[in-house]
Coordinates of C-alpha atoms in Angstrom, one line a residue:
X1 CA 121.1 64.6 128.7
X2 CA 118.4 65.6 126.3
X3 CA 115.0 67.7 126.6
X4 CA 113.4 64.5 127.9
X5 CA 115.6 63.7 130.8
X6 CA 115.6 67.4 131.7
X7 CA 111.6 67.6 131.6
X8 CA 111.6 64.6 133.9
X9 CA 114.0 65.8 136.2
X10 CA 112.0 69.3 136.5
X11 CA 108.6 67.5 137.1
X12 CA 110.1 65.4 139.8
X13 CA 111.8 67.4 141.7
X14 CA 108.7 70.2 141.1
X15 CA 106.1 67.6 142.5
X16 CA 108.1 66.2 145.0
X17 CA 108.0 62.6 143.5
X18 CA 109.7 60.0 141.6
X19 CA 106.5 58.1 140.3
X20 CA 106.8 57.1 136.9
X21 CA 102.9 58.0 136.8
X22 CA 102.8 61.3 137.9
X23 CA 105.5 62.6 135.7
X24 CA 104.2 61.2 132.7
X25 CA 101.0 62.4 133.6
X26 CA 102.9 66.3 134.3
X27 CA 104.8 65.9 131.4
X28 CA 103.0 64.2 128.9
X29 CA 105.5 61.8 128.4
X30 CA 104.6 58.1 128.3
X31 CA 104.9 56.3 131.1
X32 CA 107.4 53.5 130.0
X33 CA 109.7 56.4 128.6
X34 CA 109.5 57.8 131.8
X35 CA 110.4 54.6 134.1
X36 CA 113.3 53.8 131.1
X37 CA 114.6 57.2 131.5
X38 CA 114.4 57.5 135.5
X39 CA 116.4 54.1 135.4
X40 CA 119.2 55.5 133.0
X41 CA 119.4 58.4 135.3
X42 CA 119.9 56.2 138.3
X43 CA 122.9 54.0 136.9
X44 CA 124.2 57.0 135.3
X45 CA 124.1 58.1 138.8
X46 CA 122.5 61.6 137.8
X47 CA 119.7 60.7 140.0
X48 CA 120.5 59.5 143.7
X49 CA 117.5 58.7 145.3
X50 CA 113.7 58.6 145.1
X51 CA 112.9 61.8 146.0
X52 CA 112.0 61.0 149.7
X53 CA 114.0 64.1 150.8
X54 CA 112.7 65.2 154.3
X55 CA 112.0 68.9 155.7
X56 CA 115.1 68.9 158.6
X57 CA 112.7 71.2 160.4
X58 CA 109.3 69.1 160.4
X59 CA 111.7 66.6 161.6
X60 CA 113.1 68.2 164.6
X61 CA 116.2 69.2 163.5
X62 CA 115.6 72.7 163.8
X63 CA 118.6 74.0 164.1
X64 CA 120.8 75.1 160.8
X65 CA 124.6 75.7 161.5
X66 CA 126.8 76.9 158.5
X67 CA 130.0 76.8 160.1
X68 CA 133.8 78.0 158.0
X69 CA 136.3 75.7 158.5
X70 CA 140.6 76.8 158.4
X71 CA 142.7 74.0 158.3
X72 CA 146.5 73.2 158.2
X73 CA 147.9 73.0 154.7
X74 CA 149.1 69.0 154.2
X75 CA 149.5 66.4 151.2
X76 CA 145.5 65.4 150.7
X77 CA 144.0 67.6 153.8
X78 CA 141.4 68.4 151.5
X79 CA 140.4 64.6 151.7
X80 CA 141.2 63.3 154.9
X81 CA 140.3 66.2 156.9
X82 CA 136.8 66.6 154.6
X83 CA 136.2 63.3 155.0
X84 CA 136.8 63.5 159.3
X85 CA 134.0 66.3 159.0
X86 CA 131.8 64.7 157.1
X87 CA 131.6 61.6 159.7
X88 CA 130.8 64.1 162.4
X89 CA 127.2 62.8 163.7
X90 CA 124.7 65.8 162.4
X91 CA 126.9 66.6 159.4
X92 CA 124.8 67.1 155.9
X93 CA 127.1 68.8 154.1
X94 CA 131.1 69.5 153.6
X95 CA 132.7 71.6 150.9
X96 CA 136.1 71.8 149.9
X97 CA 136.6 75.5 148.7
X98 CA 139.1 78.3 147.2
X99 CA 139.8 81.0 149.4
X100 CA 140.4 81.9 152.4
X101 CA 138.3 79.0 153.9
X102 CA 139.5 75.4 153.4
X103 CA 135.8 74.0 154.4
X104 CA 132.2 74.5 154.5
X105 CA 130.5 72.1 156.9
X106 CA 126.4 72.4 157.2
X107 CA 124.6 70.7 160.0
X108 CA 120.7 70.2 160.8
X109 CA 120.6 70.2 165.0
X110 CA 117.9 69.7 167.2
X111 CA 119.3 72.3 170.2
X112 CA 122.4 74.3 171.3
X113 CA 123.6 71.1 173.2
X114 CA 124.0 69.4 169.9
X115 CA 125.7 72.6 168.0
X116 CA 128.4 72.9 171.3
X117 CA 129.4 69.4 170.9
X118 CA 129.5 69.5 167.1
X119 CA 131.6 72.8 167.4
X120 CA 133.9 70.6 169.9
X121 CA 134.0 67.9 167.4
X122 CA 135.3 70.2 164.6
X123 CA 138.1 71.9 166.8
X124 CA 138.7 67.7 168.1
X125 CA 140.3 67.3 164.5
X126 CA 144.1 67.8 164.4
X127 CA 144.1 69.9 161.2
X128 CA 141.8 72.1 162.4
X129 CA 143.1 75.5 162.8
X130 CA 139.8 77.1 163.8
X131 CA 136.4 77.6 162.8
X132 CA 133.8 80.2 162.2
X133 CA 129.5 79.6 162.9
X134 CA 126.5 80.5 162.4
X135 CA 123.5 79.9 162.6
X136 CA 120.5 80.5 160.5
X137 CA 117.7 82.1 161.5
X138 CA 115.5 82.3 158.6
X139 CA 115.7 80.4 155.1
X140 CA 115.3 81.8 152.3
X141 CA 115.4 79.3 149.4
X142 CA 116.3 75.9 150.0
X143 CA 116.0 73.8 146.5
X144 CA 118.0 70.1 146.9
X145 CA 117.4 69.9 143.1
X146 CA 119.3 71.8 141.3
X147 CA 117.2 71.4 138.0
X148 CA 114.5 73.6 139.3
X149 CA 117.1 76.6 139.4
X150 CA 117.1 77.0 135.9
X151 CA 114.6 77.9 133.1
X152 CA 114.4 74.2 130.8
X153 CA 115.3 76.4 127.9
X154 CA 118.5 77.5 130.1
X155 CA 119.2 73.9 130.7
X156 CA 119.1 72.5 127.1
X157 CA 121.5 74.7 125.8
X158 CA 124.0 73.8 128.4
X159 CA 123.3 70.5 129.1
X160 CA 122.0 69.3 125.5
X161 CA 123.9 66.2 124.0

């Protein structure tokens, strides 16, 4: 990862697109360098998409649940049972985590219908000792890119080759 692939992955995810054109024309790169780079990215598998994140809310989904899971200790429960929640239909995100908490399982809902039966679905799983939600009533920040938490200057000297 060099200076080039960190400028590229900054413009992207700062104008919300993946075209070659526009983020040579942001960063001044040339446009080939650009297209090579965004393809080394891909099958490095750095970069895992085009860019054509949604907005859950614009969507419908308006609903946010963060929701703690506690599970029974087994051989690979961190796999099988993270993998169980991450099937659950409305799932967008499971962590396996230190602590106290074995999971943390974010969902984008469209009503409290669909947050009782995910709830139900969690507490379905054998493993499943019990669960703690919430739900979010305001976001604050909400950056899928990483990259754009970070200064580039902040980036190269931890991510520089």
């Amino acid at each position: 990862m060099d200076e080039r692939d960190l400028r590229i992955l900054q413009a992207a995810a700062e104008l919300g697109t993946g075209s070659p054109e526009a983020i040579a024309a942001h960063t001044e790169i040339p446009k080939s360098t650009v297209h090579y780079r965004i393809t080394q990215l891909k099958e490095r598998g750095v970069v895992t998409n085009d860019l054509l994140d949604v907005d859950p809310e614009k969507l419908g989904l308006e609903i946010t649940v963060v929701t703690e899971v506690i599970a029974d200790y087994q051989q690979d429960y961190h796999e099988t049972v993270g993998e169980e929640l991450a099937a659950i239909e409305g799932v967008n995100q499971v962590y396996f985590t230190m602590g106290d908490t074995d999971f943390v399982v974010i969902a984008h809902l469209t009503d409290r219908e669909m947050v009782h039966e995910l709830v139900a679905e969690y507490e379905a799983i054998d493993e499943v000792v019990r669960t703690s939600s919430q739900f979010v009533i305001g976001t604050v920040k909400q950056q899928s890119n990483p990259v754009n938490d970070f200064e580039l200057e902040t980036l190269l000297e931890a991510l520089s080759e």
